[in-house]
Amino acid sequence: MKMPQLMHEQYLEAKEIIAESSDIKVYSHIDCDGICSGAILSTILDRQNKEHEIEFVNLDVLDNIELDHELTIFSDLGSGQNIDGKAKEGQKIIVLDHHPPLRDLEYRNDKNYTYLEINPLHHGIDGSYYVCGGGLCYFLAKEYGYTDLSWIGVLSAIGDMQNTRAGHFEGLNEIIEQDAIDEGYLEVTKNDLNIYGRNTRPLFVALSYFSDVKLPITNNTNETMAVLEELGIDEKHNRKTLNELTMAEKGKLYQCLVGMLSKTVPGRYVRYIPRLIIGDSYTFIKEDPSSFLRDGSEFSTAMNACGRNHEEEIAMEVLKGDRFVALEELEAVSKAHRTNLAKSIEQVAGSDDTHIIEMENLQYFDGTGIKPEIVGTITGMILGYCNWKKPVIGFTQTDAEGLKVSLRCSRLLSYDGIHFGNIIRQVAGEVGGTGGGHAMACGAYIPIDKKSEFLDRFNHALDGKLTD
């Protein structure tokens, strides 16, 4: 895929706007993609000797935001929010976002302020799989010749799960990936086993986290140890990581997982099974071989940990090159984050008396007490305790009047063509809230007294869409 000419011209205009501006504020999202986006923009502005502020925010603070700077840049957010409702004459706004836009390309016409929105969907490019927020910011960096930032664009795409449909990068993401390889930052292993923790987790532990479809090994390390020993690829007194397996051993494990899944999923899903197991793996070859920053998936998890704990600045400093103080702080945040996740999982699914309630077309849990910033992560982890044939929704309070809603589902449902991000946007809007996101990972903010109505409407919206 080549970048459309009009999109390229937009980047040239963005450069001109930045060159003419001296009072700059950047708003970016708090997840891995947003943090990577902010780090790329901040690095561009640093190298251009442009003083700037940067703030990482949730989507719910953006509607009718006060604009107090000459130039405001929104990255990995903004397209779906009313960010220019209070724009003043002469101000400048740049939006670099891949989420569904509220405004079309003609929106900027006849404004008394400058409005430039670079969104792939305006150019017929899928923002769920072909480029994310960090990728859009990288293409701006590339206009300056800063191709050494390509690896951050790759990391943002990993964190945004842009490779989940095909198991590898597609569209504009392929350009970023190749730039990172050419710059000597990235090594890609094609069609590797897609198991998280290839560097740092013993394989029997990593395998127990398989949750797209609940298998006998899911959340059961005794079973994973038995399976691996039976296959002859892991020994009781010499536990291996995934990276330590030979190709032949990986082949044995692949065939074993295919067998388990084939016995579990309905026949119509069998063709998707390889996508659950196989995918490209990404190694950042300039990172220490023993570091969790070496593997793309683990690095992206650490970025998300910072975002979920209001420590985005630490993550950004690591991305901008600090491998000393900021890296130590990143490790501490990640450790505390894992502890917090474990406690929250115990709260929801840690006993026989489960708190997961099943409806006809969905399942949900009340996450009261769980921080809004991590309820999405918890919802994804809860998949391993649920009926994979239905999406799972988690709720937690944001304040006395509002609920944060997070939805996750098995990749099989998204492969089947269901886009839960579009559905949640519609249903949240019907009850006076806002929402959106990707096919298998999305969320919303709704009034607290609309929870039951939201669930009923969502349940009915899925009538006929799920398969037994």
Short mmCIF file of C-alpha atoms in Angstrom, two decimals, residues 29-391:
data_model
loop_
_atom_site.label_atom_id
_atom_site.label_comp_id
_atom_site.label_asym_id
_atom_site.label_seq_id
_atom_site.Cartn_x
_atom_site.Cartn_y
_atom_site.Cartn_z
CA HIS A 29 -4.32 8.83 24.70
CA ILE A 30 -3.17 6.85 27.75
CA ASP A 31 -2.71 3.45 26.09
CA CYS A 32 0.39 2.07 24.37
CA ASP A 33 -0.61 3.55 21.01
CA GLY A 34 -1.29 6.94 22.55
CA ILE A 35 1.94 6.99 24.56
CA CYS A 36 3.95 6.02 21.47
CA SER A 37 2.13 8.73 19.51
CA GLY A 38 3.00 11.31 22.13
CA ALA A 39 6.63 10.20 22.30
CA ILE A 40 7.04 10.50 18.53
CA LEU A 41 5.45 13.96 18.44
CA SER A 42 7.47 15.14 21.42
CA THR A 43 10.68 13.92 19.77
CA ILE A 44 9.81 15.72 16.54
CA LEU A 45 9.15 18.94 18.42
CA ASP A 46 12.35 18.54 20.47
CA ARG A 47 14.42 18.13 17.32
CA GLN A 48 12.70 21.13 15.75
CA ASN A 49 13.51 23.17 18.88
CA LYS A 50 9.82 23.74 19.54
CA GLU A 51 8.82 24.27 23.16
CA HIS A 52 5.73 22.23 23.92
CA GLU A 53 3.54 20.69 26.59
CA ILE A 54 2.19 17.16 26.43
CA GLU A 55 -0.71 15.66 28.36
CA PHE A 56 -2.04 12.10 28.27
CA VAL A 57 -5.81 11.91 28.73
CA ASN A 58 -8.85 9.66 28.58
CA LEU A 59 -11.41 10.27 25.86
CA ASP A 60 -14.10 11.49 28.25
CA VAL A 61 -12.27 14.76 29.00
CA LEU A 62 -12.12 15.94 25.39
CA ASP A 63 -15.63 17.07 24.50
CA ASN A 64 -15.64 20.88 24.45
CA ILE A 65 -12.09 21.02 25.78
CA GLU A 66 -10.62 24.45 26.46
CA LEU A 67 -8.00 25.36 23.84
CA ASP A 68 -5.42 27.70 25.35
CA HIS A 69 -2.52 27.41 22.88
CA GLU A 70 -1.67 28.66 19.45
CA LEU A 71 -1.42 25.08 18.15
CA THR A 72 -3.07 22.04 19.72
CA ILE A 73 -2.21 18.57 18.39
CA PHE A 74 -4.39 15.56 19.19
CA SER A 75 -2.87 12.11 18.66
CA ASP A 76 -4.64 8.74 18.82
CA LEU A 77 -7.81 10.59 19.81
CA GLY A 78 -9.81 13.61 18.73
CA SER A 79 -11.56 12.32 15.62
CA GLY A 80 -14.51 11.01 17.62
CA GLN A 81 -14.75 13.92 20.06
CA ASN A 82 -15.90 17.53 19.86
CA ILE A 83 -12.40 18.90 20.31
CA ASP A 84 -12.87 22.22 18.49
CA GLY A 85 -16.13 23.33 20.08
CA LYS A 86 -14.31 26.17 21.87
CA ALA A 87 -11.74 26.99 19.18
CA LYS A 88 -10.94 30.69 18.92
CA GLU A 89 -10.17 32.74 15.85
CA GLY A 90 -6.61 32.23 14.61
CA GLN A 91 -5.97 29.05 16.59
CA LYS A 92 -4.59 25.92 14.90
CA ILE A 93 -5.62 22.30 15.43
CA ILE A 94 -4.00 19.14 14.07
CA VAL A 95 -5.63 15.74 14.63
CA LEU A 96 -3.70 12.50 13.97
CA ASP A 97 -6.18 9.75 14.72
CA HIS A 98 -7.28 6.41 13.27
CA HIS A 99 -10.65 6.04 15.01
CA PRO A 100 -13.94 6.66 13.16
CA PRO A 101 -14.24 10.41 12.53
CA LEU A 102 -17.23 12.59 13.30
CA ARG A 103 -16.18 15.13 10.65
CA ASP A 104 -15.44 14.78 6.93
CA LEU A 105 -12.66 16.36 4.87
CA GLU A 106 -14.82 19.37 4.04
CA TYR A 107 -15.40 20.21 7.71
CA ARG A 108 -12.43 22.57 7.84
CA ASN A 109 -13.83 24.89 5.19
CA ASP A 110 -15.07 28.35 6.21
CA LYS A 111 -13.59 28.17 9.74
CA ASN A 112 -11.93 31.18 11.36
CA TYR A 113 -9.32 28.83 12.78
CA THR A 114 -7.03 26.27 11.13
CA TYR A 115 -8.29 22.68 11.32
CA LEU A 116 -6.32 19.77 9.86
CA GLU A 117 -7.42 16.19 10.52
CA ILE A 118 -5.29 13.32 9.20
CA ASN A 119 -7.37 10.17 9.50
CA PRO A 120 -6.87 7.08 7.31
CA LEU A 121 -10.61 6.50 7.10
CA HIS A 122 -10.95 9.73 5.11
CA HIS A 123 -8.76 8.06 2.49
CA GLY A 124 -10.40 4.63 2.43
CA ILE A 125 -7.76 3.05 4.71
CA ASP A 126 -8.84 0.77 7.56
CA GLY A 127 -7.73 2.30 10.85
CA SER A 128 -8.18 -0.95 12.77
CA TYR A 129 -5.56 -2.93 10.88
CA TYR A 130 -3.66 -0.76 8.38
CA VAL A 131 -2.34 2.09 10.55
CA CYS A 132 -2.81 3.33 14.14
CA GLY A 133 -2.19 6.61 15.94
CA GLY A 134 1.52 6.01 16.46
CA GLY A 135 1.85 5.05 12.81
CA LEU A 136 0.21 8.30 11.72
CA CYS A 137 2.60 10.24 13.96
CA TYR A 138 5.54 8.28 12.54
CA PHE A 139 4.62 9.31 8.99
CA LEU A 140 4.85 12.92 10.17
CA ALA A 141 8.31 12.14 11.61
CA LYS A 142 9.26 10.55 8.29
CA GLU A 143 8.49 13.83 6.51
CA TYR A 144 11.29 15.33 8.64
CA GLY A 145 13.61 12.41 7.80
CA TYR A 146 13.34 10.90 11.30
CA THR A 147 13.06 7.28 10.18
CA ASP A 148 14.93 6.20 13.32
CA LEU A 149 11.55 6.59 15.10
CA SER A 150 10.02 3.82 12.99
CA TRP A 151 10.47 1.25 15.78
CA ILE A 152 8.13 3.28 17.99
CA GLY A 153 5.57 3.18 15.19
CA VAL A 154 5.90 -0.61 15.16
CA LEU A 155 5.49 -0.77 18.94
CA SER A 156 2.33 1.34 18.76
CA ALA A 157 0.85 -1.02 16.16
CA ILE A 158 1.66 -4.05 18.34
CA GLY A 159 0.03 -2.40 21.34
CA ASP A 160 -3.02 -1.52 19.25
CA MET A 161 -3.33 -5.14 18.07
CA GLN A 162 -3.13 -4.06 14.43
CA ASN A 163 -1.68 -7.46 13.49
CA THR A 164 -4.40 -9.64 15.04
CA ARG A 165 -6.51 -10.18 11.92
CA ALA A 166 -3.80 -11.59 9.66
CA GLY A 167 -1.06 -12.43 12.16
CA HIS A 168 1.18 -9.87 10.49
CA PHE A 169 1.13 -6.20 9.62
CA GLU A 170 -0.92 -4.96 6.69
CA GLY A 171 -1.31 -1.74 4.75
CA LEU A 172 0.67 1.31 5.84
CA ASN A 173 1.96 -0.66 8.84
CA GLU A 174 4.10 -2.69 6.42
CA ILE A 175 5.95 0.48 5.41
CA ILE A 176 6.70 1.31 9.04
CA GLU A 177 7.82 -2.25 9.75
CA GLN A 178 10.23 -2.21 6.79
CA ASP A 179 11.64 1.17 7.84
CA ALA A 180 12.35 -0.24 11.31
CA ILE A 181 14.07 -3.26 9.81
CA ASP A 182 16.12 -1.09 7.45
CA GLU A 183 17.13 1.19 10.34
CA GLY A 184 18.44 -1.83 12.28
CA TYR A 185 15.91 -1.67 15.13
CA LEU A 186 13.63 -4.58 14.34
CA GLU A 187 13.81 -8.29 13.61
CA VAL A 188 10.64 -10.09 12.53
CA THR A 189 10.15 -13.84 12.88
CA LYS A 190 7.47 -14.85 10.41
CA ASN A 191 4.72 -17.28 11.48
CA ASP A 192 5.96 -17.81 15.02
CA LEU A 193 3.91 -19.28 17.85
CA ASN A 194 1.74 -16.46 19.12
CA ILE A 195 2.19 -16.98 22.86
CA TYR A 196 2.80 -14.02 25.16
CA GLY A 197 5.94 -13.93 27.32
CA ARG A 198 8.38 -15.59 24.91
CA ASN A 199 11.39 -14.08 26.70
CA THR A 200 10.45 -13.82 30.35
CA ARG A 201 7.83 -16.45 31.23
CA PRO A 202 8.40 -20.19 31.56
CA LEU A 203 6.50 -21.79 28.71
CA PHE A 204 4.19 -23.74 31.04
CA VAL A 205 3.11 -20.44 32.60
CA ALA A 206 2.77 -18.59 29.29
CA LEU A 207 0.66 -21.38 27.83
CA SER A 208 -1.76 -21.30 30.77
CA TYR A 209 -2.83 -17.78 29.78
CA PHE A 210 -4.33 -18.97 26.47
CA SER A 211 -7.83 -17.51 26.65
CA ASP A 212 -9.34 -16.88 23.22
CA VAL A 213 -11.06 -20.23 23.68
CA LYS A 214 -11.18 -21.87 27.10
CA LEU A 215 -9.11 -25.08 26.88
CA PRO A 216 -8.08 -27.65 29.52
CA ILE A 217 -4.75 -25.78 29.78
CA THR A 218 -6.34 -22.35 30.36
CA ASN A 219 -5.53 -21.09 33.89
CA ASN A 220 -4.13 -24.54 34.69
CA THR A 221 -0.33 -24.76 35.01
CA ASN A 222 -0.49 -28.38 36.16
CA GLU A 223 -2.14 -29.28 32.87
CA THR A 224 0.31 -27.23 30.79
CA MET A 225 3.27 -28.89 32.50
CA ALA A 226 1.79 -32.31 31.83
CA VAL A 227 1.13 -31.49 28.17
CA LEU A 228 4.62 -30.10 27.57
CA GLU A 229 6.28 -33.05 29.29
CA GLU A 230 4.19 -35.48 27.28
CA LEU A 231 5.28 -33.71 24.09
CA GLY A 232 8.89 -34.01 25.22
CA ILE A 233 9.61 -30.31 24.81
CA ASP A 234 9.84 -29.27 28.47
CA GLU A 235 11.41 -31.05 31.41
CA LYS A 236 10.35 -30.97 35.03
CA HIS A 237 13.75 -29.74 36.26
CA ASN A 238 14.69 -27.64 33.20
CA ARG A 239 11.82 -25.36 32.30
CA LYS A 240 12.15 -23.46 29.02
CA THR A 241 10.77 -20.24 27.58
CA LEU A 242 9.17 -20.17 24.15
CA ASN A 243 12.29 -18.60 22.65
CA GLU A 244 14.34 -21.60 23.75
CA LEU A 245 12.30 -24.09 21.72
CA THR A 246 13.60 -25.47 18.44
CA MET A 247 11.47 -25.17 15.31
CA ALA A 248 10.66 -28.88 15.60
CA GLU A 249 9.48 -28.40 19.19
CA LYS A 250 7.36 -25.42 18.18
CA GLY A 251 5.84 -27.60 15.48
CA LYS A 252 4.86 -30.23 18.02
CA LEU A 253 3.23 -27.63 20.25
CA TYR A 254 1.40 -26.09 17.28
CA GLN A 255 -0.10 -29.44 16.30
CA CYS A 256 -1.12 -30.09 19.91
CA LEU A 257 -2.93 -26.73 20.17
CA VAL A 258 -4.65 -27.24 16.82
CA GLY A 259 -5.91 -30.60 18.09
CA MET A 260 -7.25 -29.12 21.32
CA LEU A 261 -8.99 -26.26 19.55
CA SER A 262 -10.46 -28.45 16.82
CA LYS A 263 -12.21 -30.52 19.49
CA THR A 264 -13.58 -27.41 21.20
CA VAL A 265 -14.82 -24.96 18.55
CA PRO A 266 -17.76 -25.47 16.17
CA GLY A 267 -16.79 -26.62 12.70
CA ARG A 268 -17.40 -23.25 11.10
CA TYR A 269 -14.56 -21.78 13.18
CA VAL A 270 -11.95 -24.44 12.43
CA ARG A 271 -10.55 -22.47 9.49
CA TYR A 272 -9.64 -19.64 11.88
CA ILE A 273 -7.70 -21.81 14.34
CA PRO A 274 -4.22 -21.16 12.85
CA ARG A 275 -4.76 -17.41 13.35
CA LEU A 276 -5.18 -17.98 17.10
CA ILE A 277 -1.83 -19.76 17.33
CA ILE A 278 0.45 -18.38 14.62
CA GLY A 279 1.64 -14.82 14.04
CA ASP A 280 4.76 -12.79 13.41
CA SER A 281 6.90 -12.01 16.45
CA TYR A 282 8.80 -8.74 16.82
CA THR A 283 12.21 -8.35 18.44
CA PHE A 284 13.75 -4.94 19.13
CA ILE A 285 17.35 -5.94 18.53
CA LYS A 286 18.96 -2.88 20.13
CA GLU A 287 17.43 -3.74 23.51
CA ASP A 288 19.23 -5.95 26.03
CA PRO A 289 18.55 -9.64 25.22
CA SER A 290 17.44 -10.29 28.81
CA SER A 291 15.12 -7.25 28.98
CA PHE A 292 11.35 -7.35 28.66
CA LEU A 293 11.80 -4.47 26.18
CA ARG A 294 13.31 -6.94 23.73
CA ASP A 295 9.95 -8.49 22.78
CA GLY A 296 7.34 -6.27 21.15
CA SER A 297 4.37 -7.70 23.04
CA GLU A 298 6.03 -7.41 26.44
CA PHE A 299 7.27 -3.89 25.69
CA SER A 300 3.75 -2.82 24.71
CA THR A 301 2.33 -4.31 27.91
CA ALA A 302 4.75 -2.20 29.96
CA MET A 303 3.59 0.91 28.09
CA ASN A 304 -0.02 0.07 28.88
CA ALA A 305 0.86 -0.52 32.53
CA CYS A 306 2.14 3.05 32.75
CA GLY A 307 -0.97 4.42 31.07
CA ARG A 308 -3.27 2.53 33.40
CA ASN A 309 -1.41 3.90 36.43
CA HIS A 310 -1.08 7.56 35.36
CA GLU A 311 2.66 7.18 34.75
CA GLU A 312 2.70 7.95 31.04
CA GLU A 313 5.66 10.29 31.42
CA ILE A 314 7.84 7.38 32.58
CA ALA A 315 6.88 5.35 29.51
CA MET A 316 7.52 8.31 27.24
CA GLU A 317 10.99 8.89 28.66
CA VAL A 318 11.87 5.23 28.05
CA LEU A 319 10.67 5.58 24.46
CA LYS A 320 12.76 8.73 24.08
CA GLY A 321 15.88 6.86 25.17
CA ASP A 322 16.16 6.77 28.98
CA ARG A 323 17.35 3.26 29.84
CA PHE A 324 18.46 4.12 33.37
CA VAL A 325 16.22 6.01 35.81
CA ALA A 326 13.04 5.81 33.72
CA LEU A 327 13.58 2.11 32.97
CA GLU A 328 13.89 1.31 36.67
CA GLU A 329 10.71 3.25 37.32
CA LEU A 330 9.01 1.41 34.44
CA GLU A 331 9.93 -1.94 35.98
CA ALA A 332 8.49 -0.85 39.33
CA VAL A 333 5.25 0.36 37.76
CA SER A 334 4.92 -2.90 35.79
CA LYS A 335 5.41 -4.99 38.94
CA ALA A 336 2.81 -3.00 40.89
CA HIS A 337 0.45 -3.21 37.92
CA ARG A 338 0.70 -7.01 37.81
CA THR A 339 -0.10 -7.19 41.53
CA ASN A 340 -3.13 -4.95 41.07
CA LEU A 341 -4.37 -7.04 38.15
CA ALA A 342 -4.04 -10.26 40.14
CA LYS A 343 -6.10 -8.79 43.01
CA SER A 344 -8.80 -7.61 40.61
CA ILE A 345 -8.99 -10.97 38.84
CA GLU A 346 -9.36 -12.63 42.25
CA GLN A 347 -12.21 -10.24 43.03
CA VAL A 348 -14.14 -11.13 39.88
CA ALA A 349 -13.32 -14.78 39.19
CA GLY A 350 -11.28 -16.06 42.10
CA SER A 351 -13.90 -18.30 43.67
CA ASP A 352 -16.45 -20.92 42.67
CA ASP A 353 -19.13 -18.31 43.31
CA THR A 354 -18.39 -16.44 40.08
CA HIS A 355 -19.39 -12.82 39.64
CA ILE A 356 -19.76 -13.21 35.88
CA ILE A 357 -23.43 -13.02 34.86
CA GLU A 358 -24.50 -14.56 31.56
CA MET A 359 -27.29 -13.22 29.36
CA GLU A 360 -28.58 -14.61 26.08
CA ASN A 361 -25.97 -12.89 23.88
CA LEU A 362 -23.40 -11.51 26.30
CA GLN A 363 -21.87 -11.85 29.77
CA TYR A 364 -20.85 -9.16 32.23
CA PHE A 365 -19.43 -8.45 35.65
CA ASP A 366 -19.65 -5.63 38.15
CA GLY A 367 -16.12 -4.37 38.72
CA THR A 368 -16.95 -1.93 41.52
CA GLY A 369 -13.68 -0.92 43.15
CA ILE A 370 -11.58 -1.74 40.10
CA LYS A 371 -9.85 1.34 38.71
CA PRO A 372 -11.47 2.57 35.48
CA GLU A 373 -8.01 2.61 33.88
CA ILE A 374 -7.57 -1.16 34.22
CA VAL A 375 -11.11 -2.51 33.83
CA GLY A 376 -10.43 -3.12 30.14
CA THR A 377 -7.34 -5.16 30.93
CA ILE A 378 -9.27 -7.15 33.54
CA THR A 379 -12.10 -7.76 31.08
CA GLY A 380 -9.62 -9.21 28.59
CA MET A 381 -8.08 -11.47 31.24
CA ILE A 382 -11.53 -12.63 32.39
CA LEU A 383 -12.07 -14.17 28.93
CA GLY A 384 -10.20 -17.24 30.17
CA TYR A 385 -12.95 -17.83 32.77
CA CYS A 386 -15.91 -17.22 30.47
CA ASN A 387 -17.98 -18.61 27.64
CA TRP A 388 -15.81 -17.62 24.67
CA LYS A 389 -18.82 -17.66 22.33
CA LYS A 390 -20.12 -14.41 23.84
CA PRO A 391 -18.46 -11.05 24.46
#
